[in-house]
XYZ file of C-alpha atoms in Angstrom:
406
model
C 54.046 26.951 45.772
C 50.705 25.144 45.481
C 49.251 28.118 43.629
C 52.031 27.883 40.993
C 51.515 24.118 40.637
C 47.796 24.607 40.058
C 48.552 27.234 37.429
C 50.972 24.893 35.650
C 48.426 22.024 35.697
C 45.716 24.332 34.326
C 47.983 25.506 31.510
C 48.876 21.915 30.592
C 45.198 20.934 30.525
C 44.337 23.871 28.258
C 47.182 22.996 25.937
C 46.074 19.354 25.751
C 42.487 20.369 24.859
C 43.809 22.698 22.137
C 45.805 19.857 20.622
C 42.754 17.563 20.627
C 40.669 20.222 18.858
C 43.369 20.771 16.235
C 43.610 17.053 15.496
C 39.810 16.723 15.219
C 39.637 19.590 12.715
C 42.430 18.013 10.697
C 40.550 14.688 10.602
C 37.369 16.409 9.405
C 39.203 18.195 6.596
C 40.810 14.908 5.470
C 37.402 13.186 5.376
C 35.866 16.040 3.379
C 38.735 16.056 0.922
C 38.367 12.294 0.370
C 34.582 12.371 -0.119
C 33.930 15.606 -1.927
C 35.496 15.214 -5.364
C 34.688 13.510 -8.640
C 30.931 14.072 -8.488
C 30.472 11.757 -5.503
C 27.584 13.725 -3.973
C 25.591 13.375 -7.185
C 26.258 9.646 -7.292
C 24.990 9.333 -3.722
C 21.882 11.329 -4.581
C 20.939 8.823 -7.275
C 21.998 5.644 -5.457
C 18.518 4.123 -5.231
C 18.068 4.430 -8.995
C 21.166 2.446 -9.819
C 20.785 -0.488 -7.450
C 19.779 -3.979 -8.443
C 18.212 -3.249 -11.829
C 14.711 -3.196 -10.361
C 14.919 0.165 -8.598
C 14.144 1.280 -5.077
C 17.045 -0.659 -3.622
C 18.526 1.991 -1.397
C 18.275 5.600 -0.308
C 18.619 8.915 -2.101
C 20.261 12.090 -0.865
C 19.431 15.721 -1.587
C 20.005 17.087 -5.075
C 23.416 18.568 -5.854
C 23.404 22.353 -5.931
C 24.862 24.251 -8.928
C 28.600 24.814 -8.620
C 29.034 22.119 -5.986
C 28.039 24.405 -3.104
C 27.711 22.704 0.291
C 29.027 19.479 -1.215
C 30.976 18.634 1.940
C 28.043 19.191 4.278
C 25.601 16.945 2.390
C 24.482 13.751 4.076
C 22.728 10.928 2.260
C 19.178 10.580 3.527
C 17.290 7.295 3.049
C 14.302 7.502 0.737
C 11.208 5.947 2.257
C 10.067 2.890 0.341
C 6.365 2.165 0.136
C 5.647 -1.509 0.753
C 2.778 -3.013 -1.239
C 1.609 -6.628 -0.860
C -0.679 -8.749 -3.012
C -1.718 -12.405 -2.998
C -2.200 -14.057 -6.405
C -3.578 -17.515 -7.060
C -5.238 -19.264 -9.980
C -5.831 -17.116 -13.064
C -4.856 -13.816 -11.443
C -1.482 -13.164 -13.104
C -2.652 -10.637 -15.712
C -4.913 -8.858 -13.244
C -2.064 -8.566 -10.747
C 0.355 -7.257 -13.358
C -2.132 -4.564 -14.373
C -2.522 -3.538 -10.727
C 1.258 -3.310 -10.288
C 1.542 -1.283 -13.495
C -1.028 1.220 -12.249
C 0.952 1.592 -9.013
C 4.206 2.239 -10.881
C 2.774 4.684 -13.438
C 1.677 7.314 -10.933
C 3.756 6.807 -7.794
C 6.625 9.086 -6.823
C 8.558 7.341 -4.038
C 10.085 3.923 -4.788
C 7.930 0.839 -4.342
C 8.730 -2.498 -2.759
C 6.354 -5.206 -3.968
C 5.725 -8.288 -1.816
C 4.044 -10.817 -4.118
C 2.624 -13.980 -2.566
C 1.794 -16.455 -5.323
C 1.321 -20.125 -6.029
C 4.537 -21.825 -7.121
C 3.400 -22.305 -10.725
C 3.036 -18.524 -11.131
C 6.510 -17.550 -9.932
C 8.336 -17.942 -13.247
C 5.716 -15.888 -15.073
C 5.915 -13.109 -12.499
C 9.724 -13.064 -12.716
C 9.693 -12.898 -16.503
C 7.127 -10.111 -16.663
C 8.585 -8.023 -13.842
C 12.169 -8.371 -15.068
C 11.013 -6.943 -18.389
C 10.134 -3.785 -16.451
C 13.582 -3.477 -14.892
C 14.419 -0.497 -17.128
C 11.961 1.569 -15.060
C 14.151 1.450 -11.941
C 11.240 2.535 -9.761
C 10.563 -0.642 -7.836
C 11.900 -3.807 -6.276
C 9.974 -7.002 -5.806
C 10.148 -10.175 -3.757
C 8.219 -13.344 -4.543
C 6.961 -15.568 -1.735
C 5.243 -18.957 -1.694
C 1.778 -19.281 -0.225
C 2.329 -20.365 3.361
C 0.062 -20.961 6.319
C 0.760 -22.236 9.836
C 1.347 -25.981 9.712
C -1.550 -26.560 12.044
C -4.813 -26.211 10.110
C -3.033 -25.072 6.915
C -5.601 -26.803 4.709
C -8.436 -25.081 6.536
C -6.893 -21.652 6.066
C -6.204 -22.279 2.383
C -9.800 -23.123 1.501
C -11.294 -20.261 3.504
C -13.471 -18.128 1.158
C -11.185 -18.181 -1.915
C -7.898 -20.021 -2.482
C -5.080 -18.185 -0.736
C -7.238 -15.180 0.264
C -6.570 -15.609 3.973
C -2.808 -15.289 3.364
C -3.208 -11.566 4.099
C -4.002 -12.345 7.738
C -0.487 -13.679 8.240
C 1.465 -10.846 6.596
C 2.421 -9.222 9.933
C 3.870 -12.556 11.034
C 5.706 -13.317 7.774
C 7.075 -9.854 6.932
C 8.590 -9.319 10.350
C 11.083 -6.690 9.176
C 8.427 -4.534 7.483
C 7.037 -1.718 9.602
C 4.102 -0.576 7.445
C 2.361 -2.137 4.459
C -0.413 -1.509 1.967
C -2.248 -4.736 1.126
C -4.467 -4.788 -1.970
C -6.471 -7.434 -3.783
C -5.403 -8.339 -7.323
C -8.452 -6.559 -8.793
C -7.299 -3.110 -7.639
C -6.331 -0.230 -9.944
C -4.538 2.873 -8.689
C -5.819 6.057 -10.315
C -3.510 8.294 -8.260
C -0.097 7.857 -6.605
C 0.310 5.195 -3.954
C 2.093 7.990 -2.074
C -1.275 9.599 -1.326
C -2.835 6.649 0.481
C 0.540 5.853 2.077
C 0.504 9.323 3.645
C -2.598 8.328 5.635
C -0.309 6.337 7.939
C 0.740 9.676 9.420
C -2.879 10.421 10.289
C -3.216 7.364 12.543
C -3.661 8.265 16.187
C -1.751 6.414 18.892
C -4.217 3.496 19.064
C -4.860 2.870 15.355
C -3.092 -0.020 13.658
C -4.888 -0.393 10.308
C -7.125 1.455 7.860
C -9.970 0.242 5.629
C -13.028 1.671 3.900
C -16.647 0.869 4.816
C -18.206 -2.104 3.068
C -21.205 0.043 2.147
C -22.202 3.686 2.250
C -25.906 2.939 1.984
C -27.239 0.649 4.767
C -30.323 -0.277 2.708
C -28.119 -2.302 0.369
C -25.543 -3.292 2.995
C -24.667 -6.949 3.405
C -23.358 -7.100 6.961
C -26.186 -5.130 8.553
C -28.784 -7.297 6.785
C -27.304 -10.791 6.727
C -24.240 -11.193 8.960
C -24.376 -13.822 11.707
C -21.317 -12.500 13.482
C -20.106 -9.164 14.903
C -18.856 -6.578 12.406
C -17.334 -3.128 12.546
C -19.551 -0.026 12.570
C -22.885 0.234 10.796
C -22.085 -1.637 7.592
C -18.770 -3.437 8.206
C -15.468 -2.770 6.436
C -14.000 -4.066 3.179
C -10.489 -5.534 3.313
C -9.636 -5.278 -0.409
C -7.521 -2.200 0.380
C -5.918 -2.381 3.806
C -3.232 -0.051 5.123
C -1.332 -1.526 8.070
C 1.119 -0.394 10.708
C 2.395 -3.922 11.240
C 4.738 -3.017 14.075
C 1.722 -1.943 16.098
C -0.258 -4.992 14.951
C 2.428 -7.340 16.213
C 2.639 -5.582 19.591
C -1.044 -5.095 20.326
C -3.090 -7.288 22.673
C -6.636 -7.589 21.304
C -9.893 -7.722 23.203
C -12.075 -10.635 22.118
C -15.213 -12.595 22.991
C -13.419 -15.909 23.559
C -11.458 -15.160 26.718
C -11.004 -12.361 29.203
C -7.301 -12.478 28.394
C -6.219 -10.192 25.553
C -4.447 -11.991 22.711
C -1.790 -10.933 20.224
C -2.288 -11.127 16.462
C -0.611 -14.489 16.045
C -2.609 -16.043 18.887
C -6.086 -14.757 18.063
C -6.541 -15.899 14.442
C -7.073 -19.636 14.941
C -9.457 -19.311 17.916
C -11.515 -16.808 15.895
C -11.744 -19.202 12.972
C -12.751 -22.111 15.196
C -15.496 -20.076 16.841
C -16.977 -18.459 13.743
C -16.143 -20.712 10.783
C -19.762 -21.874 10.456
C -21.064 -18.287 10.539
C -18.715 -16.421 8.206
C -19.297 -15.913 4.478
C -16.461 -13.676 3.306
C -13.649 -15.538 5.047
C -10.731 -13.434 6.256
C -12.669 -10.178 5.774
C -15.271 -11.406 8.249
C -12.556 -12.286 10.753
C -11.138 -8.774 10.441
C -14.600 -7.308 10.999
C -15.005 -9.397 14.148
C -11.599 -8.323 15.413
C -12.248 -4.612 14.883
C -15.762 -4.876 16.310
C -14.106 -5.707 19.632
C -11.267 -3.201 19.082
C -12.856 -0.251 17.239
C -10.284 2.187 18.577
C -7.662 0.347 16.509
C -9.162 1.102 13.082
C -8.768 4.200 10.929
C -11.644 4.389 8.431
C -10.841 6.110 5.138
C -13.449 7.323 2.604
C -15.017 5.212 -0.127
C -13.026 6.810 -2.968
C -10.011 4.804 -1.724
C -11.874 1.537 -2.369
C -14.510 2.208 -5.022
C -16.504 -0.893 -5.967
C -19.558 -1.632 -8.134
C -21.683 -1.371 -4.965
C -21.012 2.371 -5.015
C -22.850 2.901 -8.295
C -24.703 -0.274 -9.305
C -28.019 0.993 -7.891
C -27.176 4.667 -8.131
C -24.246 6.771 -6.925
C -23.652 6.575 -3.170
C -19.982 7.576 -2.741
C -20.082 11.336 -2.317
C -16.298 11.683 -2.028
C -15.862 10.098 -5.479
C -18.472 12.431 -6.952
C -16.559 15.408 -5.584
C -12.956 14.447 -6.278
C -13.069 11.313 -8.417
C -12.096 7.718 -7.728
C -8.651 7.222 -6.196
C -8.561 3.400 -6.156
C -10.860 1.292 -8.315
C -11.795 -2.150 -6.972
C -13.271 -4.403 -9.629
C -14.559 -7.182 -7.400
C -17.055 -9.818 -8.590
C -14.981 -10.223 -11.768
C -16.329 -7.052 -13.403
C -13.080 -6.441 -15.303
C -13.701 -9.613 -17.285
C -17.422 -9.629 -18.105
C -20.001 -7.198 -19.465
C -21.921 -6.581 -16.231
C -20.124 -3.313 -15.416
C -18.580 -2.023 -18.662
C -17.341 1.200 -17.039
C -15.055 -0.790 -14.731
C -13.893 -2.953 -17.609
C -13.103 0.091 -19.765
C -10.710 1.496 -17.148
C -9.072 -1.896 -16.657
C -8.521 -2.430 -20.391
C -7.132 1.094 -20.813
C -4.494 0.546 -18.105
C -3.749 -3.024 -19.155
C -2.963 -1.890 -22.696
C -1.082 1.245 -21.669
C 2.703 1.232 -21.886
C 5.078 3.106 -19.587
C 5.913 5.668 -22.283
C 5.073 9.213 -21.218
C 3.154 9.957 -24.413
C 1.164 6.745 -24.070
C 0.117 7.634 -20.519
C -0.736 11.209 -21.524
C -2.905 9.967 -24.413
C -4.803 7.523 -22.179
C -7.711 9.789 -21.309
C -9.357 10.646 -24.626
C -9.995 7.083 -25.876
C -10.970 6.014 -22.345
C -13.576 8.749 -22.111
C -15.014 7.685 -25.466
C -15.311 4.105 -24.187
C -16.912 5.267 -20.956
C -19.490 7.277 -22.879
C -20.654 3.982 -24.393
C -21.577 2.742 -20.882
C -24.164 5.398 -19.997
C -26.943 2.800 -20.246
C -25.725 1.495 -16.851
C -25.962 3.251 -13.493
C -22.171 3.305 -13.161
C -21.776 4.563 -16.720
C -24.139 7.461 -16.090
C -21.560 8.926 -13.699
C -18.565 7.944 -15.852
C -16.783 11.220 -15.083
C -15.969 9.969 -11.571
C -13.817 7.300 -13.246
C -11.570 9.838 -14.980
C -11.655 12.885 -12.701
C -8.815 11.853 -10.396
C -7.087 9.945 -13.191
C -6.867 13.123 -15.283
C -5.394 14.992 -12.333
C -2.821 12.252 -11.705
C -1.686 12.258 -15.344
C -1.491 16.044 -15.422
C 0.555 16.298 -12.230
C 2.852 13.363 -13.005
C 3.407 13.635 -16.767
C 2.830 17.248 -17.784
C 5.949 18.386 -15.918
C 9.502 18.089 -17.291
C 11.034 14.740 -16.437
C 13.736 16.265 -14.212
C 11.076 17.874 -11.989
C 9.236 14.640 -11.224
């Protein structure tokens, strides 16, 4: 009798499982029927292009296949946004807008701009950026200049007005995982995507990436004049700084003030108090001190990612730029606006006056090369081809393909 009861129970269990499976399959078919018609997959694939009027608002899915094949199995995948931050004060509006334009022209993935600016500049930024809304390649957020209440005035006057704002980005942008910070006097000559991809090359201990301050120690500033610790042989330059801010917020930093390791938000003020009479370049010096004590935390990228007048003013000393061209041009010391380094100014003026029209971008090179040829009386002008080598490649790869393939 027990054997028959067990058999009956087993049969009932099998029947119940079969019913559950049948209902689950029915539910799946209903969902697919509701979501698969009317071109919905294509709408999902282009969702980030249609959001918010300033682009890059959401995620994009895979392209729709001809004939609607696999339309029910498609899942919308989020498109990675590249986060770019800049701090603009004083007369830096036009310079900042030219930098942002250069980022948009060549980049492939959507961009999220984090613009920290003095209050009087906000309306101008909004007006100019909203005029670019037709591009649908970027989003932006404007922020006021803010420092910790304690010692805010001291932070604000450090080196240049507002420059030290970058030190507090990991603490302000708490929801942002990774970020590329650049100075206003930066020009992208290749896609932001390319430097963004360096984040994947960080090892498990690295939290940030910068380029050396100098390639040639004989003209280096830190190794000749610094009165504080600095990273490596010649220090690092913070005008282009790639950051894994999640790691920065979590890390406990070694320091020369206490045997106790301190987190990012706790170490900044003690560093300033200890070294404020010995630092010249403000927040950049503080970063050099920090990475001197924590060298394992820094990824050093080559000079072509942060090419400055120092790399050619006394003769060419950035071999990577000679080989592959300049990837990011950094016109520090105001060289975009005077006649001291006309090669730098020529590139800046060419991008400032360039529109977003494909033909305008494609026709950028010839007049720029003619202008650069007029600068051969300077050391930087003598190697003017490094200024257009990577730029020519970027234009060719981005604009010589049909629009639907980009």
